[in-house]
XYZ file of C-alpha atoms in Angstrom:
528
model
C 0.000 0.000 0.000
C 1.542 3.285 -1.094
C 1.570 6.293 1.199
C 4.002 8.399 -0.785
C 1.574 11.343 -0.796
C 2.478 11.980 2.853
C 5.588 13.390 4.432
C 7.136 10.681 6.616
C 5.581 10.988 10.067
C 8.825 11.425 11.999
C 10.187 14.079 9.604
C 6.955 16.060 9.738
C 6.864 15.850 13.510
C 10.404 17.163 13.745
C 9.577 20.108 11.490
C 6.401 20.965 13.370
C 8.151 20.625 16.715
C 10.970 22.884 15.589
C 8.486 25.556 14.553
C 6.832 25.590 17.966
C 9.441 24.482 20.494
C 9.909 27.976 21.855
C 6.225 28.485 22.501
C 5.805 25.134 24.206
C 8.910 25.605 26.293
C 7.460 28.856 27.579
C 4.375 27.142 28.985
C 4.080 26.382 32.695
C 4.319 22.658 33.504
C 1.604 22.861 36.140
C -1.045 23.005 33.421
C -2.493 26.161 34.953
C -0.129 28.957 33.870
C -0.881 32.256 35.557
C -0.966 35.567 33.783
C 2.219 37.508 34.396
C 2.211 41.044 33.044
C 5.979 40.980 33.476
C 5.886 38.505 30.620
C 4.774 40.734 27.767
C 4.068 37.977 25.286
C 1.083 35.625 25.546
C 1.849 31.917 25.737
C 0.216 29.060 23.843
C -0.103 26.780 26.832
C -1.019 23.314 25.518
C -0.079 23.126 21.849
C -2.617 22.964 19.037
C -5.151 20.374 17.887
C -7.326 19.657 14.876
C -10.399 17.503 14.496
C -13.694 16.778 12.725
C -11.989 17.108 9.347
C -14.078 16.789 6.190
C -13.284 17.149 2.489
C -13.436 20.933 2.717
C -13.100 21.880 6.389
C -11.528 21.143 9.744
C -11.699 22.478 13.298
C -8.529 23.750 14.987
C -7.973 24.467 18.698
C -5.489 26.322 20.863
C -5.356 27.887 24.322
C -3.490 30.897 25.645
C -2.834 32.298 29.117
C -4.766 35.599 28.956
C -7.372 37.552 26.993
C -5.986 37.630 23.479
C -6.829 37.485 19.790
C -6.125 34.192 18.028
C -4.283 34.862 14.764
C -4.389 32.019 12.255
C -2.617 31.518 8.951
C -3.455 28.620 6.653
C -1.262 27.176 3.920
C -1.012 24.160 1.642
C 2.718 23.926 2.342
C 4.784 23.935 5.513
C 6.855 26.916 4.410
C 3.683 29.067 4.502
C 4.382 30.730 1.181
C 1.188 32.395 -0.047
C -0.505 31.675 3.292
C -4.001 32.976 3.977
C -4.512 35.021 7.144
C -7.929 34.550 8.751
C -9.992 37.011 10.738
C -9.004 36.927 14.426
C -10.971 35.053 17.100
C -10.879 36.167 20.735
C -9.837 34.038 23.713
C -11.657 35.093 26.877
C -11.987 33.825 30.476
C -15.447 32.376 29.797
C -13.858 29.558 27.795
C -10.716 29.381 29.942
C -8.868 31.155 27.095
C -9.397 28.147 24.799
C -10.469 28.889 21.224
C -11.765 26.747 18.380
C -11.989 27.851 14.785
C -13.541 26.270 11.727
C -11.313 26.308 8.656
C -13.572 25.966 5.629
C -13.591 26.242 1.839
C -10.524 24.007 1.826
C -9.598 21.784 -1.139
C -10.252 18.065 -0.808
C -7.415 15.615 -0.139
C -4.957 18.393 0.607
C -2.194 18.755 3.192
C -3.210 21.733 5.326
C -0.758 23.546 7.592
C -2.010 26.107 10.090
C 0.002 28.513 12.200
C -1.410 30.001 15.398
C -0.339 33.071 17.361
C -2.071 35.082 20.080
C -1.960 38.877 20.391
C -2.504 40.382 23.855
C -5.726 42.398 24.042
C -3.959 44.966 26.222
C -1.232 45.554 23.657
C -1.618 44.059 20.190
C 2.132 44.443 19.591
C 2.751 41.673 22.111
C 2.305 38.469 20.157
C 3.067 34.907 21.207
C 5.481 32.656 19.446
C 3.835 30.586 16.730
C 2.753 26.973 16.973
C 2.162 25.084 13.731
C -0.198 22.165 13.177
C -1.195 19.927 10.299
C -4.049 17.833 8.968
C -5.115 16.414 5.625
C -8.616 17.005 4.323
C -10.744 14.013 3.405
C -10.550 12.765 -0.180
C -13.251 13.165 -2.783
C -11.764 10.399 -4.945
C -10.623 6.872 -4.130
C -7.248 6.509 -2.421
C -5.606 4.476 0.321
C -6.827 5.356 3.832
C -5.238 4.697 7.194
C -6.666 5.604 10.586
C -6.245 4.558 14.204
C -8.552 4.198 17.178
C -8.319 3.577 20.914
C -9.573 4.980 24.224
C -8.857 5.519 27.921
C -6.295 8.228 28.753
C -4.781 8.861 32.228
C -6.987 6.377 34.065
C -6.765 4.657 37.455
C -4.311 7.242 38.777
C -1.547 6.409 36.288
C -0.453 9.900 35.332
C 2.470 11.145 33.252
C 5.676 9.471 34.460
C 8.379 11.035 32.302
C 11.032 8.581 33.487
C 8.886 5.763 32.069
C 8.322 7.452 28.731
C 5.145 9.379 29.444
C 2.148 8.541 27.246
C 4.249 6.518 24.827
C 1.321 4.991 22.929
C 0.649 8.344 21.288
C 4.175 8.424 19.862
C 3.808 4.870 18.570
C 0.567 5.748 16.802
C 2.046 8.925 15.318
C 4.826 6.929 13.650
C 2.148 5.180 11.542
C 1.082 8.552 10.118
C -2.681 7.941 10.252
C -5.055 10.185 8.332
C -7.012 10.628 11.557
C -7.510 9.126 15.008
C -10.741 8.132 16.749
C -10.579 8.642 20.501
C -13.311 6.234 21.547
C -14.072 7.767 24.929
C -12.763 8.070 28.471
C -10.729 10.957 27.144
C -10.095 11.900 30.779
C -10.674 10.235 34.157
C -12.421 12.980 36.081
C -13.241 10.555 38.894
C -9.660 9.243 39.224
C -7.332 11.353 41.380
C -3.700 11.489 40.228
C -1.200 11.500 43.069
C 2.497 12.263 42.817
C 3.377 8.634 43.535
C 1.709 5.230 43.210
C 3.011 1.792 44.072
C 3.366 -0.634 41.180
C 2.796 -4.413 41.400
C 6.525 -5.074 41.740
C 6.827 -2.601 44.602
C 8.537 0.136 42.597
C 7.143 3.649 42.530
C 5.317 5.346 39.689
C 6.083 9.080 39.733
C 3.358 11.170 38.095
C 3.657 14.728 36.942
C 1.105 16.558 39.064
C -1.001 19.614 38.330
C -3.308 21.734 40.389
C -6.675 20.088 40.961
C -5.967 16.562 39.691
C -5.288 15.165 43.151
C -9.073 14.982 43.773
C -12.151 14.058 41.778
C -13.299 16.762 39.366
C -16.403 18.673 40.422
C -16.005 22.273 39.314
C -15.831 23.409 35.717
C -12.188 24.398 36.187
C -11.376 20.948 37.590
C -12.921 19.252 34.559
C -11.015 21.584 32.268
C -7.858 20.812 34.200
C -8.058 17.102 33.361
C -7.890 17.835 29.636
C -5.044 20.268 30.177
C -3.225 17.659 32.252
C -3.211 15.162 29.369
C -1.774 17.827 27.068
C 1.206 18.293 29.379
C 2.546 15.086 27.848
C 4.951 15.786 24.993
C 3.744 12.777 22.993
C 0.112 13.908 23.207
C 0.997 17.422 22.079
C 3.124 16.163 19.187
C 0.358 13.770 18.127
C -2.246 16.538 18.245
C -0.058 18.727 16.018
C 0.175 16.041 13.369
C -3.059 14.004 13.418
C -6.691 15.212 13.500
C -8.650 13.610 16.343
C -12.339 12.713 16.340
C -13.470 12.650 19.961
C -16.191 10.591 21.607
C -17.005 10.547 25.287
C -18.062 7.879 27.777
C -18.448 7.754 31.539
C -15.159 8.859 33.088
C -15.494 12.289 31.524
C -18.086 12.784 34.292
C -17.966 9.988 36.880
C -17.747 6.206 36.669
C -20.803 4.524 35.114
C -22.892 7.665 35.065
C -26.415 8.089 33.801
C -29.065 10.606 34.772
C -30.059 8.192 37.552
C -26.564 7.993 39.101
C -26.783 8.486 42.877
C -23.712 9.959 44.572
C -25.220 9.753 48.040
C -22.647 8.129 50.259
C -19.706 8.944 47.994
C -17.786 11.242 50.313
C -15.400 12.273 47.556
C -18.115 14.493 46.107
C -19.521 17.625 47.707
C -21.620 18.206 44.577
C -24.185 15.379 44.563
C -26.180 16.360 41.454
C -25.043 14.098 38.628
C -26.600 16.355 36.000
C -24.751 19.379 37.370
C -21.511 17.438 37.089
C -22.433 16.186 33.610
C -23.186 19.733 32.445
C -19.837 21.013 33.687
C -18.080 18.046 32.137
C -19.799 18.542 28.779
C -18.808 22.198 28.709
C -15.173 21.303 29.422
C -15.243 18.501 26.823
C -16.421 20.845 24.085
C -14.120 23.676 25.154
C -10.973 21.565 25.354
C -11.325 19.447 22.194
C -11.696 20.344 18.492
C -15.105 18.708 18.268
C -17.752 20.405 16.122
C -21.379 20.677 17.083
C -24.663 21.353 15.333
C -27.057 24.259 15.679
C -30.088 22.007 16.197
C -28.536 20.349 19.260
C -25.553 22.324 20.556
C -23.025 20.062 22.201
C -24.113 16.918 20.375
C -21.473 14.193 20.221
C -22.924 11.697 17.699
C -22.090 12.634 14.125
C -20.856 11.264 10.791
C -17.527 11.527 8.965
C -17.574 11.090 5.190
C -14.086 10.140 4.045
C -14.357 9.696 0.306
C -15.964 6.870 -1.681
C -14.470 4.131 0.511
C -15.380 5.163 4.058
C -18.091 6.656 6.248
C -17.635 6.695 10.029
C -20.644 6.975 12.354
C -19.743 8.176 15.849
C -22.194 7.027 18.515
C -22.947 8.437 21.968
C -24.040 5.675 24.358
C -23.916 7.943 27.402
C -26.107 11.012 26.925
C -29.451 9.395 26.075
C -29.477 6.244 28.179
C -31.930 5.242 30.830
C -30.744 4.104 34.268
C -28.461 1.109 34.676
C -30.807 -1.761 35.587
C -30.786 -5.548 35.399
C -31.353 -5.074 31.657
C -34.199 -7.535 31.151
C -36.969 -5.260 29.823
C -39.013 -6.971 27.117
C -39.729 -3.860 25.057
C -38.000 -0.602 24.161
C -38.854 2.091 26.685
C -37.128 5.235 27.929
C -35.745 3.092 30.762
C -34.254 0.451 28.453
C -32.746 2.788 25.864
C -29.058 3.511 25.470
C -28.984 5.067 21.979
C -32.182 7.037 22.360
C -34.909 7.322 19.731
C -33.457 10.382 17.963
C -29.947 8.959 17.666
C -31.227 5.584 16.466
C -33.354 7.284 13.800
C -30.369 9.421 12.764
C -28.125 6.372 12.456
C -30.622 4.474 10.318
C -31.103 7.465 8.047
C -27.365 8.073 7.637
C -26.673 4.394 6.951
C -29.490 4.270 4.409
C -28.023 7.215 2.493
C -24.386 6.142 2.743
C -22.777 5.222 -0.566
C -19.363 4.478 0.948
C -17.944 0.991 0.526
C -17.213 0.604 4.258
C -19.430 1.774 7.091
C -17.504 1.973 10.364
C -19.595 2.377 13.506
C -17.450 3.942 16.233
C -19.097 2.979 19.504
C -17.781 4.132 22.856
C -18.968 0.855 24.432
C -18.834 -2.732 23.107
C -21.895 -4.573 21.874
C -21.376 -8.114 23.153
C -19.066 -7.744 26.141
C -20.738 -7.761 29.540
C -19.841 -4.693 31.600
C -21.342 -4.562 35.079
C -22.200 -1.575 37.250
C -22.204 -3.036 40.736
C -24.142 -1.214 43.442
C -26.436 -2.147 46.330
C -24.908 -5.628 46.170
C -26.325 -6.316 42.693
C -25.105 -6.316 39.082
C -26.629 -3.712 36.811
C -25.964 -3.439 33.085
C -23.485 -0.671 32.261
C -23.002 -1.333 28.525
C -25.407 -3.123 26.121
C -25.195 -6.854 26.886
C -27.125 -8.110 29.920
C -25.175 -11.355 30.414
C -28.225 -13.543 29.806
C -27.196 -14.839 26.344
C -30.868 -15.354 25.544
C -33.414 -13.436 23.500
C -32.697 -9.738 23.144
C -33.816 -7.738 26.175
C -33.138 -4.388 27.804
C -30.604 -2.279 25.923
C -30.047 -5.118 23.457
C -33.465 -4.364 21.962
C -32.375 -1.144 20.257
C -29.429 -2.941 18.673
C -31.573 -5.908 17.658
C -33.892 -3.469 15.892
C -30.913 -1.810 14.215
C -29.278 -5.065 13.125
C -32.538 -6.438 11.732
C -33.156 -3.243 9.800
C -29.588 -3.275 8.417
C -30.075 -6.834 7.158
C -33.453 -6.076 5.597
C -32.125 -2.867 4.005
C -29.057 -4.528 2.525
C -26.572 -2.448 4.561
C -23.327 -4.387 4.081
C -19.653 -3.903 4.925
C -20.276 -2.694 8.477
C -17.437 -2.851 11.023
C -17.749 -1.875 14.699
C -14.840 -0.229 16.541
C -14.906 0.276 20.297
C -12.875 0.610 23.486
C -13.939 1.005 27.189
C -12.851 -2.360 28.656
C -9.064 -1.739 28.847
C -7.838 -4.649 26.744
C -7.834 -5.561 23.070
C -9.874 -8.165 21.211
C -11.408 -9.181 17.884
C -14.978 -10.546 17.917
C -16.919 -12.037 15.030
C -20.737 -12.032 15.267
C -22.805 -14.589 13.350
C -26.528 -15.452 13.495
C -25.767 -19.195 13.448
C -24.293 -18.799 16.968
C -26.877 -16.300 18.187
C -30.131 -16.303 20.131
C -31.248 -13.306 18.076
C -30.568 -14.333 14.483
C -32.039 -11.622 12.288
C -28.824 -9.939 11.171
C -25.898 -10.136 8.762
C -22.546 -11.316 10.205
C -20.176 -8.532 11.266
C -16.928 -7.829 13.148
C -16.316 -5.854 16.320
C -12.776 -4.798 17.249
C -11.847 -3.597 20.731
C -8.825 -1.549 21.715
C -7.404 0.473 24.626
C -6.198 1.597 26.985
C -4.014 4.343 25.586
C -2.577 5.226 28.983
C -4.478 3.714 31.890
C -4.755 0.577 33.997
C -5.239 -2.679 32.076
C -8.075 -5.076 32.998
C -10.077 -7.947 31.510
C -11.060 -9.986 29.725
C -14.821 -9.626 30.106
C -17.511 -12.259 29.578
C -19.166 -12.383 26.137
C -22.961 -12.436 25.918
C -24.309 -14.878 23.314
C -27.408 -12.952 22.256
C -25.834 -11.770 18.987
C -23.532 -14.750 18.552
C -20.055 -13.297 19.179
C -16.952 -15.437 18.967
C -13.531 -14.399 20.233
C -11.015 -14.510 17.393
C -8.274 -12.809 19.403
C -7.827 -11.366 22.880
C -4.932 -9.929 24.845
C -5.541 -8.957 28.448
C -3.824 -9.470 31.811
C -3.269 -13.090 32.783
C -4.602 -14.426 36.063
C -1.196 -14.215 37.719
C -0.667 -10.611 36.549
C -3.793 -9.313 38.264
C -5.693 -6.169 37.301
C -5.078 -2.437 36.994
C -1.654 -3.004 35.488
C 0.353 0.209 34.950
C 1.200 1.466 31.451
C 4.850 0.498 31.883
C 3.877 -3.186 31.745
C 3.187 -2.783 28.035
C -0.484 -3.774 27.906
C -1.529 -0.526 26.245
C -3.270 -0.977 22.911
C -4.485 0.775 19.786
C -5.922 -0.377 16.470
C -4.979 0.483 12.899
C -7.353 0.303 9.939
C -6.108 0.368 6.328
C -8.402 0.513 3.316
C -6.728 -0.270 0.019
C -7.720 2.124 -2.728
C -7.472 -0.497 -5.478
C -8.824 -3.702 -3.934
C -11.151 -1.857 -1.480
C -10.132 -4.419 1.154
C -10.200 -3.298 4.781
C -7.418 -4.545 7.057
C -7.537 -4.244 10.844
C -4.442 -4.620 12.995
C -4.449 -4.754 16.782
C -1.243 -3.180 18.105
C 0.469 -2.570 21.429
C 2.409 0.468 22.563
C 5.715 -1.195 21.631
C 4.366 -1.346 18.047
C 3.960 -5.121 18.063
C 1.343 -6.388 15.638
C -0.805 -8.704 17.776
C -3.544 -9.661 15.317
C -4.410 -8.900 11.704
C -7.411 -9.640 9.535
C -8.261 -8.470 6.006
C -11.927 -8.181 5.029
C -13.229 -8.284 1.479
C -16.073 -5.918 0.663
C -19.419 -7.341 -0.350
C -20.109 -6.305 -3.920
C -22.817 -3.673 -4.294
């Protein structure tokens, strides 16, 4: 597979880093730089990001340390000859000095370089050093495509230990030069305090970089913001964000473990704020402020959306958190508000988008797995946290929405569907087939699981037989290794997807942070 249209990943990273090293070096390592009027020039505190890239647009993000105007130049080459200067956008305290900007009317399938500076509102002559980022717009014609996915960043108290390489998985992914990256949720762990030290299984000490506010659970808006800023203190994360556009999803740890509108924090002494919806609202604001995610006018802050990436690929990003009913035993016999996890509007949107998709491959990016059993244990009982209810019988509870979807996909002739997910902190490949299933009204499909990026490793989970899954590959901690293994033990995972422009074959590889290929499968498209 040829990728000669791209600069080599390492060379591009070096050039981008060289263009912005001064600005990054000027940032405070605490993650909460204070405004110092003795320092005349604003500072770009956490690098730059891009995301939600289409054939003719992309969203960019940056943050500064004071009220300032964001100055952006856009170019089709890294030397910025004949660059276009855009109208300024203002960074203000209401968004914690973070700014997003839509770059539009871009050419399809084009390398785009953007350069960001901030000019102090008090004195426009005082301008920050520049930070340069890059993305490639989606193609309008057929070509090779490569993208990555994973989830779970800075979980279980495993923060940034520079002596152990920091968040090394991001550097490993960057070396593959993906067109884009899907962050499948648990982008932060707001409910997981990060202490300066933690004991590892072998008795040695993990030394985390610490920042103000991360030593406790996040409750205030600033504390939620601080978790995103903490992750961007890692040099590998910043370098990755400069090079690769990221499509963000969210899950539970952006708010609190296993949250729904019915989550009860009574008795959890870590929280002084007991209203789960207050916490969720603060979390959602921080999520949209601190990531380059786009949103729609009809539902501001919406997370589910579609990426069209040329004739070969459409990606459908789901949100299994915002519209769910309470976590119950999951045995309801009909779809109700209590049993939903997609929600009626999102399910209708997904069906409509799938029906109108002309792409060869339809990738459904789900923040939670379909067939793996994930329990929410409280009051001494197991409640369903994901989709599967562990019964392996006829579809019930949250499985009903997916049974309806799978049946409709079969009856509508929606082929070449692949599911990508994370959440469970190990990696696996599952094949679903009606011949093995209790519910049999669907076309066979694959589900691939990856993660964590930088968090404790767990698993494997039990598979529910309702939709007939079969494990084709799994890598998780062994019984003698235990659970919550630190990132330094190597069980950090991501997935790579390649679509060949000539054969239209889709290849999935499950990888670890040391860049070992653990499993590979190539899928042939069903002819239209």
